[in-house]
């Protein structure tokens, strides 16, 4: 948030303007990064579209509940809630709307993982180092993402060590 405030000072924007601009920019960036990851992961265009729709809307699948005082809305004589109401922070669409640094952290996490996947294909150490650096920056922005990135890197390093030990033994 301090860096966002500095950027706002350059453009003579107040805190509210910076907050809403960063929500818009990081929200769109998160959707774009998600699309790039999906495009990288699926070759079939139909699967890409289905995966993107699930990426955006999976937390919003409605369910009907009998509690008229629940979190949802009243429609056709029933109360409708979204899935996992207590875990609304996992809901992509809701997250985009109010917390800019979460979006920035998730964007950096996906970029870190894409760099790691690129390393696995190219075997260029530069991609591995960049993946770690971007993951570290993601951890400064949103600490839980650092755990995710380094857990994946740690599992991969463990796999490589086990593979190396097994190859030297046999």
Coordinates of N, CA and C in Angstrom, one line a residue:
X1 N 0.8 -1.2 0.0 CA 0.0 0.0 0.0 C 0.9 1.3 0.0
X2 N 2.0 1.2 0.6 CA 2.9 2.3 0.6 C 3.4 2.7 -0.8
X3 N 3.7 1.6 -1.6 CA 4.1 1.9 -3.0 C 2.9 2.4 -3.8
X4 N 1.7 1.9 -3.6 CA 0.6 2.5 -4.3 C 0.4 3.9 -3.9
X5 N 0.6 4.3 -2.6 CA 0.5 5.7 -2.2 C 1.5 6.6 -2.9
X6 N 2.7 6.0 -3.1 CA 3.8 6.8 -3.8 C 3.4 7.0 -5.2
X7 N 2.8 6.0 -5.9 CA 2.4 6.1 -7.2 C 1.2 7.2 -7.3
X8 N 0.4 7.2 -6.3 CA -0.7 8.2 -6.3 C -0.2 9.6 -6.1
X9 N 0.9 9.7 -5.4 CA 1.5 11.0 -5.2 C 2.0 11.6 -6.5
X10 N 2.6 10.7 -7.3 CA 3.1 11.1 -8.6 C 2.0 11.7 -9.5
X11 N 0.8 11.0 -9.4 CA -0.3 11.5 -10.3 C -1.2 12.4 -9.5
X12 N -0.8 12.9 -8.3 CA -1.6 13.8 -7.5 C -3.0 13.3 -7.2
X13 N -3.0 12.0 -6.9 CA -4.3 11.4 -6.6 C -4.4 11.2 -5.1
X14 N -5.6 11.2 -4.6 CA -5.8 11.0 -3.1 C -5.9 9.5 -2.9
X15 N -5.9 9.1 -1.6 CA -5.9 7.7 -1.3 C -7.1 6.9 -1.8
X16 N -8.2 7.5 -1.8 CA -9.4 6.8 -2.4 C -9.3 6.5 -3.9
X17 N -8.8 7.5 -4.6 CA -8.6 7.3 -6.0 C -7.5 6.2 -6.3
X18 N -6.5 6.2 -5.5 CA -5.4 5.2 -5.7 C -6.0 3.8 -5.4
X19 N -6.7 3.7 -4.3 CA -7.3 2.4 -3.9 C -8.2 1.9 -5.1
X20 N -9.1 2.7 -5.6 CA -10.0 2.2 -6.6 C -9.3 2.0 -7.9
X21 N -8.3 2.8 -8.3 CA -7.6 2.5 -9.5 C -6.8 1.2 -9.4
X22 N -6.2 1.0 -8.2 CA -5.4 -0.3 -8.0 C -6.4 -1.5 -8.0
X23 N -7.6 -1.3 -7.5 CA -8.6 -2.4 -7.6 C -8.8 -2.8 -9.0
X24 N -9.1 -1.7 -9.8 CA -9.4 -2.0 -11.2 C -8.2 -2.6 -12.0
X25 N -7.0 -2.0 -11.8 CA -5.8 -2.5 -12.5 C -5.4 -3.9 -12.1
X26 N -5.4 -4.2 -10.8 CA -5.0 -5.5 -10.3 C -6.1 -6.5 -10.5
X27 N -7.3 -6.1 -10.5 CA -8.4 -7.0 -10.8 C -8.4 -7.5 -12.2
X28 N -8.2 -6.5 -13.2 CA -8.1 -6.9 -14.6 C -6.8 -7.7 -14.8
X29 N -5.7 -7.4 -14.1 CA -4.5 -8.1 -14.2 C -4.7 -9.6 -13.7
X30 N -5.4 -9.8 -12.6 CA -5.7 -11.1 -12.1 C -6.5 -11.9 -13.1
X31 N -7.5 -11.3 -13.7 CA -8.2 -12.1 -14.8 C -7.4 -12.4 -16.0
X32 N -6.5 -11.5 -16.4 CA -5.6 -11.7 -17.5 C -4.6 -12.8 -17.2
X33 N -4.0 -12.7 -16.0 CA -3.1 -13.8 -15.6 C -3.7 -15.1 -15.5
X34 N -4.9 -15.2 -14.9 CA -5.7 -16.4 -14.9 C -5.9 -17.0 -16.3
X35 N -6.3 -16.1 -17.2 CA -6.5 -16.5 -18.6 C -5.2 -17.1 -19.2
X36 N -4.1 -16.4 -19.0 CA -2.8 -16.8 -19.5 C -2.4 -18.2 -19.0
X37 N -2.6 -18.4 -17.7 CA -2.3 -19.7 -17.1 C -3.2 -20.8 -17.7
X38 N -4.5 -20.5 -17.9 CA -5.4 -21.5 -18.5 C -5.1 -21.7 -19.9
X39 N -4.7 -20.7 -20.6 CA -4.3 -20.9 -22.0 C -3.0 -21.7 -22.1
X40 N -2.1 -21.6 -21.2 CA -0.9 -22.3 -21.1 C -1.2 -23.8 -20.8
X41 N -2.3 -24.0 -19.9 CA -2.6 -25.3 -19.4 C -3.4 -26.2 -20.4
X42 N -4.3 -25.6 -21.2 CA -5.2 -26.3 -22.0 C -5.0 -25.9 -23.5
X43 N -4.9 -26.9 -24.3 CA -4.7 -26.7 -25.8 C -6.1 -26.5 -26.4
X44 N -7.1 -27.3 -26.0 CA -8.4 -27.2 -26.6 C -9.1 -25.9 -26.3
X45 N -9.6 -25.2 -27.3 CA -10.2 -23.9 -27.1 C -11.5 -24.0 -26.2
X46 N -12.2 -25.0 -26.4 CA -13.5 -25.2 -25.6 C -13.1 -25.4 -24.1
X47 N -12.1 -26.2 -23.8 CA -11.6 -26.4 -22.5 C -11.1 -25.1 -21.8
X48 N -10.4 -24.3 -22.6 CA -9.9 -23.0 -22.2 C -11.1 -22.1 -21.7
X49 N -12.1 -22.1 -22.5 CA -13.3 -21.2 -22.2 C -14.0 -21.8 -21.0
X50 N -14.2 -23.1 -20.9 CA -14.9 -23.6 -19.7 C -14.0 -23.4 -18.5
X51 N -12.7 -23.6 -18.6 CA -11.9 -23.4 -17.4 C -11.9 -21.9 -16.9
X52 N -11.9 -21.0 -17.9 CA -12.0 -19.6 -17.5 C -13.3 -19.2 -16.9
X53 N -14.4 -19.8 -17.4 CA -15.7 -19.5 -16.7 C -15.7 -20.1 -15.3
X54 N -15.1 -21.3 -15.1 CA -15.1 -21.8 -13.8 C -14.1 -21.0 -12.9
X55 N -13.0 -20.5 -13.5 CA -12.1 -19.7 -12.7 C -12.8 -18.4 -12.2
X56 N -13.7 -17.8 -13.0 CA -14.3 -16.6 -12.6 C -15.6 -16.9 -11.7
X57 N -16.3 -17.9 -12.0 CA -17.6 -18.1 -11.4 C -17.8 -19.2 -10.4
X58 N -16.7 -20.0 -10.2 CA -16.9 -21.3 -9.4 C -17.3 -21.0 -8.0
X59 N -16.9 -19.9 -7.4 CA -17.3 -19.6 -6.0 C -18.7 -19.1 -5.9
X60 N -19.4 -18.8 -7.0 CA -20.7 -18.2 -7.0 C -21.8 -19.2 -7.4
X61 N -21.5 -20.5 -7.5 CA -22.6 -21.4 -7.8 C -23.7 -21.2 -6.7
X62 N -24.9 -21.0 -7.1 CA -26.0 -20.8 -6.1 C -26.4 -22.1 -5.4
X63 N -26.9 -21.9 -4.2 CA -27.5 -23.1 -3.5 C -28.7 -22.5 -2.8
X64 N -29.8 -23.3 -2.7 CA -31.0 -22.9 -2.0 C -30.9 -23.3 -0.5
X65 N -31.2 -22.4 0.4 CA -31.1 -22.8 1.8 C -32.5 -22.4 2.4
X66 N -32.8 -23.1 3.5 CA -34.1 -22.9 4.2 C -34.1 -21.8 5.2
X67 N -32.9 -21.3 5.5 CA -32.8 -20.2 6.5 C -33.1 -18.9 5.9
X68 N -34.3 -18.2 6.2 CA -34.6 -17.0 5.6 C -33.7 -15.8 6.1
X69 N -33.0 -16.0 7.1 CA -32.1 -15.0 7.6 C -30.6 -15.2 7.2
X70 N -30.4 -16.0 6.2 CA -29.0 -16.4 5.8 C -28.4 -15.2 5.1
X71 N -27.2 -15.5 4.5 CA -26.4 -14.5 3.8 C -26.9 -14.2 2.4
X72 N -27.7 -15.0 1.9 CA -28.1 -14.9 0.5 C -29.1 -13.8 0.2
X73 N -29.8 -14.0 -0.9 CA -30.9 -13.1 -1.3 C -32.2 -13.9 -1.5
X74 N -33.3 -13.3 -1.3 CA -34.6 -13.9 -1.4 C -35.1 -13.8 -2.8
X75 N -35.4 -15.0 -3.4 CA -35.8 -15.0 -4.8 C -36.7 -16.2 -5.0
X76 N -37.9 -16.0 -5.6 CA -38.9 -17.0 -5.9 C -39.3 -17.8 -4.6
X77 N -39.4 -17.1 -3.5 CA -39.8 -17.7 -2.3 C -38.8 -18.5 -1.5
X78 N -37.5 -18.4 -2.0 CA -36.4 -19.2 -1.3 C -35.2 -18.3 -1.1
X79 N -34.4 -18.6 -0.2 CA -33.2 -17.9 0.1 C -32.0 -18.6 -0.7
X80 N -31.4 -17.8 -1.5 CA -30.3 -18.3 -2.4 C -29.0 -17.8 -1.8
X81 N -28.0 -18.6 -1.6 CA -26.7 -18.3 -1.2 C -25.6 -18.7 -2.2
X82 N -24.5 -18.2 -2.1 CA -23.4 -18.7 -2.9 C -22.7 -19.8 -2.2
X83 N -22.0 -20.7 -2.9 CA -21.3 -21.8 -2.3 C -20.2 -21.2 -1.4
X84 N -19.9 -21.9 -0.3 CA -18.9 -21.5 0.6 C -18.9 -20.1 1.1
X85 N -20.1 -19.7 1.7 CA -20.3 -18.3 2.1 C -19.2 -17.9 3.1
X86 N -18.9 -18.8 4.0 CA -17.9 -18.4 5.0 C -16.5 -18.3 4.5
X87 N -16.3 -18.8 3.3 CA -15.0 -18.7 2.6 C -15.1 -17.7 1.4
X88 N -15.8 -16.6 1.6 CA -16.0 -15.7 0.5 C -14.7 -15.1 0.0
X89 N -13.7 -15.1 0.8 CA -12.4 -14.5 0.3 C -11.8 -15.4 -0.8
X90 N -12.3 -16.6 -0.9 CA -11.8 -17.5 -2.0 C -12.5 -17.2 -3.3
X91 N -13.6 -16.5 -3.2 CA -14.4 -16.2 -4.4 C -13.7 -15.1 -5.2
X92 N -13.4 -15.5 -6.4 CA -12.6 -14.7 -7.3 C -13.3 -13.3 -7.6
X93 N -14.5 -13.3 -7.9 CA -15.2 -12.1 -8.3 C -15.3 -11.2 -7.1
X94 N -15.6 -11.7 -5.9 CA -15.7 -10.8 -4.7 C -14.3 -10.3 -4.4
X95 N -13.3 -11.1 -4.5 CA -11.9 -10.7 -4.1 C -11.5 -9.5 -5.0
X96 N -11.8 -9.6 -6.3 CA -11.4 -8.6 -7.2 C -12.0 -7.2 -6.8
X97 N -13.2 -7.3 -6.3 CA -13.9 -6.0 -6.0 C -13.4 -5.2 -4.9
X98 N -12.6 -5.8 -3.9 CA -12.3 -5.0 -2.8 C -10.9 -5.0 -2.2
X99 N -10.0 -6.0 -2.6 CA -8.7 -6.0 -2.0 C -7.6 -6.0 -3.1
X100 N -7.0 -4.9 -3.4 CA -6.0 -4.8 -4.5 C -4.7 -5.7 -4.2
X101 N -4.2 -5.7 -3.0 CA -3.0 -6.4 -2.8 C -3.1 -7.9 -2.9
X102 N -4.3 -8.4 -2.6 CA -4.5 -9.8 -2.8 C -4.4 -10.2 -4.3
X103 N -5.0 -9.3 -5.2 CA -4.8 -9.5 -6.6 C -3.4 -9.5 -7.0
X104 N -2.7 -8.5 -6.5 CA -1.2 -8.4 -6.9 C -0.5 -9.6 -6.4
X105 N -0.7 -10.1 -5.2 CA -0.1 -11.3 -4.7 C -0.4 -12.5 -5.6
X106 N -1.6 -12.6 -6.0 CA -2.0 -13.8 -6.8 C -1.4 -13.7 -8.2
X107 N -1.4 -12.5 -8.7 CA -0.7 -12.3 -10.1 C 0.7 -12.7 -10.0
X108 N 1.4 -12.2 -9.0 CA 2.9 -12.6 -8.9 C 3.1 -14.1 -8.6
X109 N 2.2 -14.7 -7.9 CA 2.3 -16.1 -7.7 C 2.1 -16.9 -9.0
X110 N 1.1 -16.5 -9.8 CA 1.0 -17.2 -11.1 C 2.1 -17.0 -12.0
X111 N 2.7 -15.8 -12.0 CA 3.8 -15.5 -12.8 C 5.0 -16.3 -12.3
X112 N 5.2 -16.4 -11.0 CA 6.3 -17.3 -10.5 C 6.1 -18.7 -10.9
X113 N 4.9 -19.3 -10.8 CA 4.7 -20.6 -11.2 C 4.9 -20.8 -12.7
X114 N 4.5 -19.9 -13.5 CA 4.7 -20.0 -14.9 C 6.2 -20.0 -15.3
X115 N 7.0 -19.2 -14.6 CA 8.4 -19.2 -14.7 C 9.0 -20.5 -14.3
X116 N 8.5 -21.1 -13.3 CA 9.0 -22.4 -12.8 C 8.6 -23.5 -13.8
X117 N 7.5 -23.4 -14.4 CA 7.1 -24.4 -15.5 C 8.0 -24.2 -16.7
X118 N 8.3 -22.9 -17.0 CA 9.2 -22.6 -18.1 C 10.5 -23.2 -17.8
X119 N 11.0 -23.1 -16.6 CA 12.3 -23.7 -16.2 C 12.3 -25.2 -16.4
X120 N 11.2 -25.8 -16.0 CA 11.1 -27.3 -16.2 C 11.2 -27.7 -17.6
X121 N 10.7 -26.9 -18.5 CA 10.8 -27.2 -20.0 C 12.1 -26.8 -20.6
X122 N 12.7 -25.7 -20.2 CA 13.9 -25.2 -20.8 C 15.2 -25.5 -20.1
X123 N 15.1 -25.9 -18.8 CA 16.2 -26.2 -17.9 C 17.2 -25.0 -17.8
X124 N 16.7 -23.8 -18.0 CA 17.6 -22.6 -17.9 C 17.5 -22.2 -16.4
X125 N 18.6 -22.1 -15.7 CA 18.6 -21.7 -14.3 C 18.1 -20.3 -14.1
X126 N 18.2 -19.5 -15.1 CA 17.7 -18.1 -15.0 C 16.2 -18.1 -14.7
X127 N 15.4 -19.0 -15.3 CA 14.0 -19.1 -15.1 C 13.7 -19.6 -13.7
X128 N 14.5 -20.5 -13.1 CA 14.3 -20.9 -11.8 C 14.6 -19.8 -10.8
X129 N 15.7 -19.1 -11.0 CA 16.0 -18.0 -10.1 C 14.9 -16.9 -10.2
X130 N 14.5 -16.5 -11.4 CA 13.4 -15.6 -11.5 C 12.1 -16.0 -10.8
X131 N 11.8 -17.3 -10.9 CA 10.7 -17.8 -10.3 C 10.7 -17.6 -8.8
X132 N 11.9 -17.9 -8.2 CA 12.1 -17.7 -6.8 C 12.0 -16.2 -6.4
X133 N 12.6 -15.4 -7.2 CA 12.6 -13.9 -6.9 C 11.1 -13.4 -6.9
X134 N 10.4 -13.7 -8.0 CA 9.0 -13.3 -8.1 C 8.2 -13.8 -7.0
X135 N 8.5 -15.1 -6.6 CA 7.7 -15.7 -5.5 C 8.0 -14.9 -4.2
X136 N 9.3 -14.5 -4.0 CA 9.6 -13.7 -2.8 C 8.9 -12.4 -2.8
X137 N 8.9 -11.7 -3.9 CA 8.1 -10.5 -4.0 C 6.7 -10.7 -3.8
X138 N 6.1 -11.8 -4.3 CA 4.7 -12.1 -4.0 C 4.5 -12.3 -2.5
X139 N 5.5 -12.9 -1.8 CA 5.4 -13.0 -0.4 C 5.4 -11.7 0.4
X140 N 6.1 -10.7 -0.1 CA 6.1 -9.4 0.5 C 4.7 -8.8 0.3
X141 N 4.1 -9.0 -0.8 CA 2.8 -8.4 -1.1 C 1.7 -9.1 -0.3
X142 N 1.7 -10.5 -0.4 CA 0.7 -11.3 0.3 C 1.4 -12.5 0.8
X143 N 1.7 -12.6 2.1 CA 2.6 -13.6 2.7 C 2.1 -15.1 2.4
X144 N 0.8 -15.4 2.4 CA 0.5 -16.8 2.1 C 0.9 -17.3 0.7
X145 N 1.1 -16.4 -0.2 CA 1.5 -16.8 -1.5 C 3.0 -17.3 -1.5
X146 N 3.8 -16.7 -0.6 CA 5.2 -17.2 -0.5 C 5.2 -18.6 -0.1
X147 N 4.3 -19.0 0.8 CA 4.3 -20.4 1.3 C 3.9 -21.3 0.1
X148 N 3.0 -20.9 -0.7 CA 2.5 -21.7 -1.8 C 3.7 -21.9 -2.8
X149 N 4.3 -20.8 -3.2 CA 5.4 -20.9 -4.2 C 6.6 -21.7 -3.6
X150 N 7.0 -21.5 -2.4 CA 8.2 -22.2 -1.9 C 7.8 -23.6 -1.5
X151 N 6.6 -23.9 -1.2 CA 6.2 -25.3 -1.0 C 6.4 -26.1 -2.4
X152 N 5.9 -25.5 -3.4 CA 6.1 -26.1 -4.7 C 7.5 -26.3 -5.1
X153 N 8.3 -25.2 -4.9 CA 9.8 -25.3 -5.2 C 10.4 -26.4 -4.3
X154 N 10.0 -26.4 -3.0 CA 10.6 -27.4 -2.1 C 10.3 -28.8 -2.5
X155 N 9.0 -29.0 -2.9 CA 8.7 -30.4 -3.3 C 9.5 -30.8 -4.6
X156 N 9.7 -29.8 -5.5 CA 10.4 -30.1 -6.7 C 11.9 -30.4 -6.3
X157 N 12.5 -29.6 -5.4 CA 13.9 -29.9 -5.0 C 14.0 -31.2 -4.3
X158 N 13.0 -31.6 -3.5 CA 13.0 -32.9 -2.8 C 12.9 -34.0 -3.8
X159 N 12.1 -33.8 -4.8 CA 12.0 -34.8 -5.9 C 13.3 -35.0 -6.6
X160 N 13.9 -33.9 -6.9 CA 15.2 -33.9 -7.7 C 16.3 -34.6 -6.8
X161 N 16.3 -34.3 -5.5 CA 17.3 -35.0 -4.7 C 17.1 -36.5 -4.6
X162 N 15.9 -36.9 -4.4 CA 15.5 -38.3 -4.4 C 15.9 -39.0 -5.7
X163 N 15.6 -38.3 -6.8 CA 15.9 -38.9 -8.1 C 17.4 -39.0 -8.3
X164 N 18.2 -38.0 -7.8 CA 19.6 -38.0 -7.9 C 20.2 -39.1 -7.0
X165 N 19.7 -39.3 -5.8 CA 20.2 -40.3 -4.9 C 19.9 -41.7 -5.5
X166 N 18.7 -41.9 -6.1 CA 18.4 -43.2 -6.7 C 19.2 -43.5 -7.9
X167 N 19.6 -42.4 -8.7 CA 20.4 -42.7 -9.9 C 21.8 -43.0 -9.5
X168 N 22.3 -42.4 -8.4 CA 23.7 -42.7 -8.0 C 23.8 -44.1 -7.3
X169 N 22.8 -44.5 -6.7 CA 22.8 -45.8 -6.0 C 22.8 -47.0 -7.0
X170 N 22.0 -46.8 -8.1 CA 21.9 -47.9 -9.1 C 22.9 -47.8 -10.2

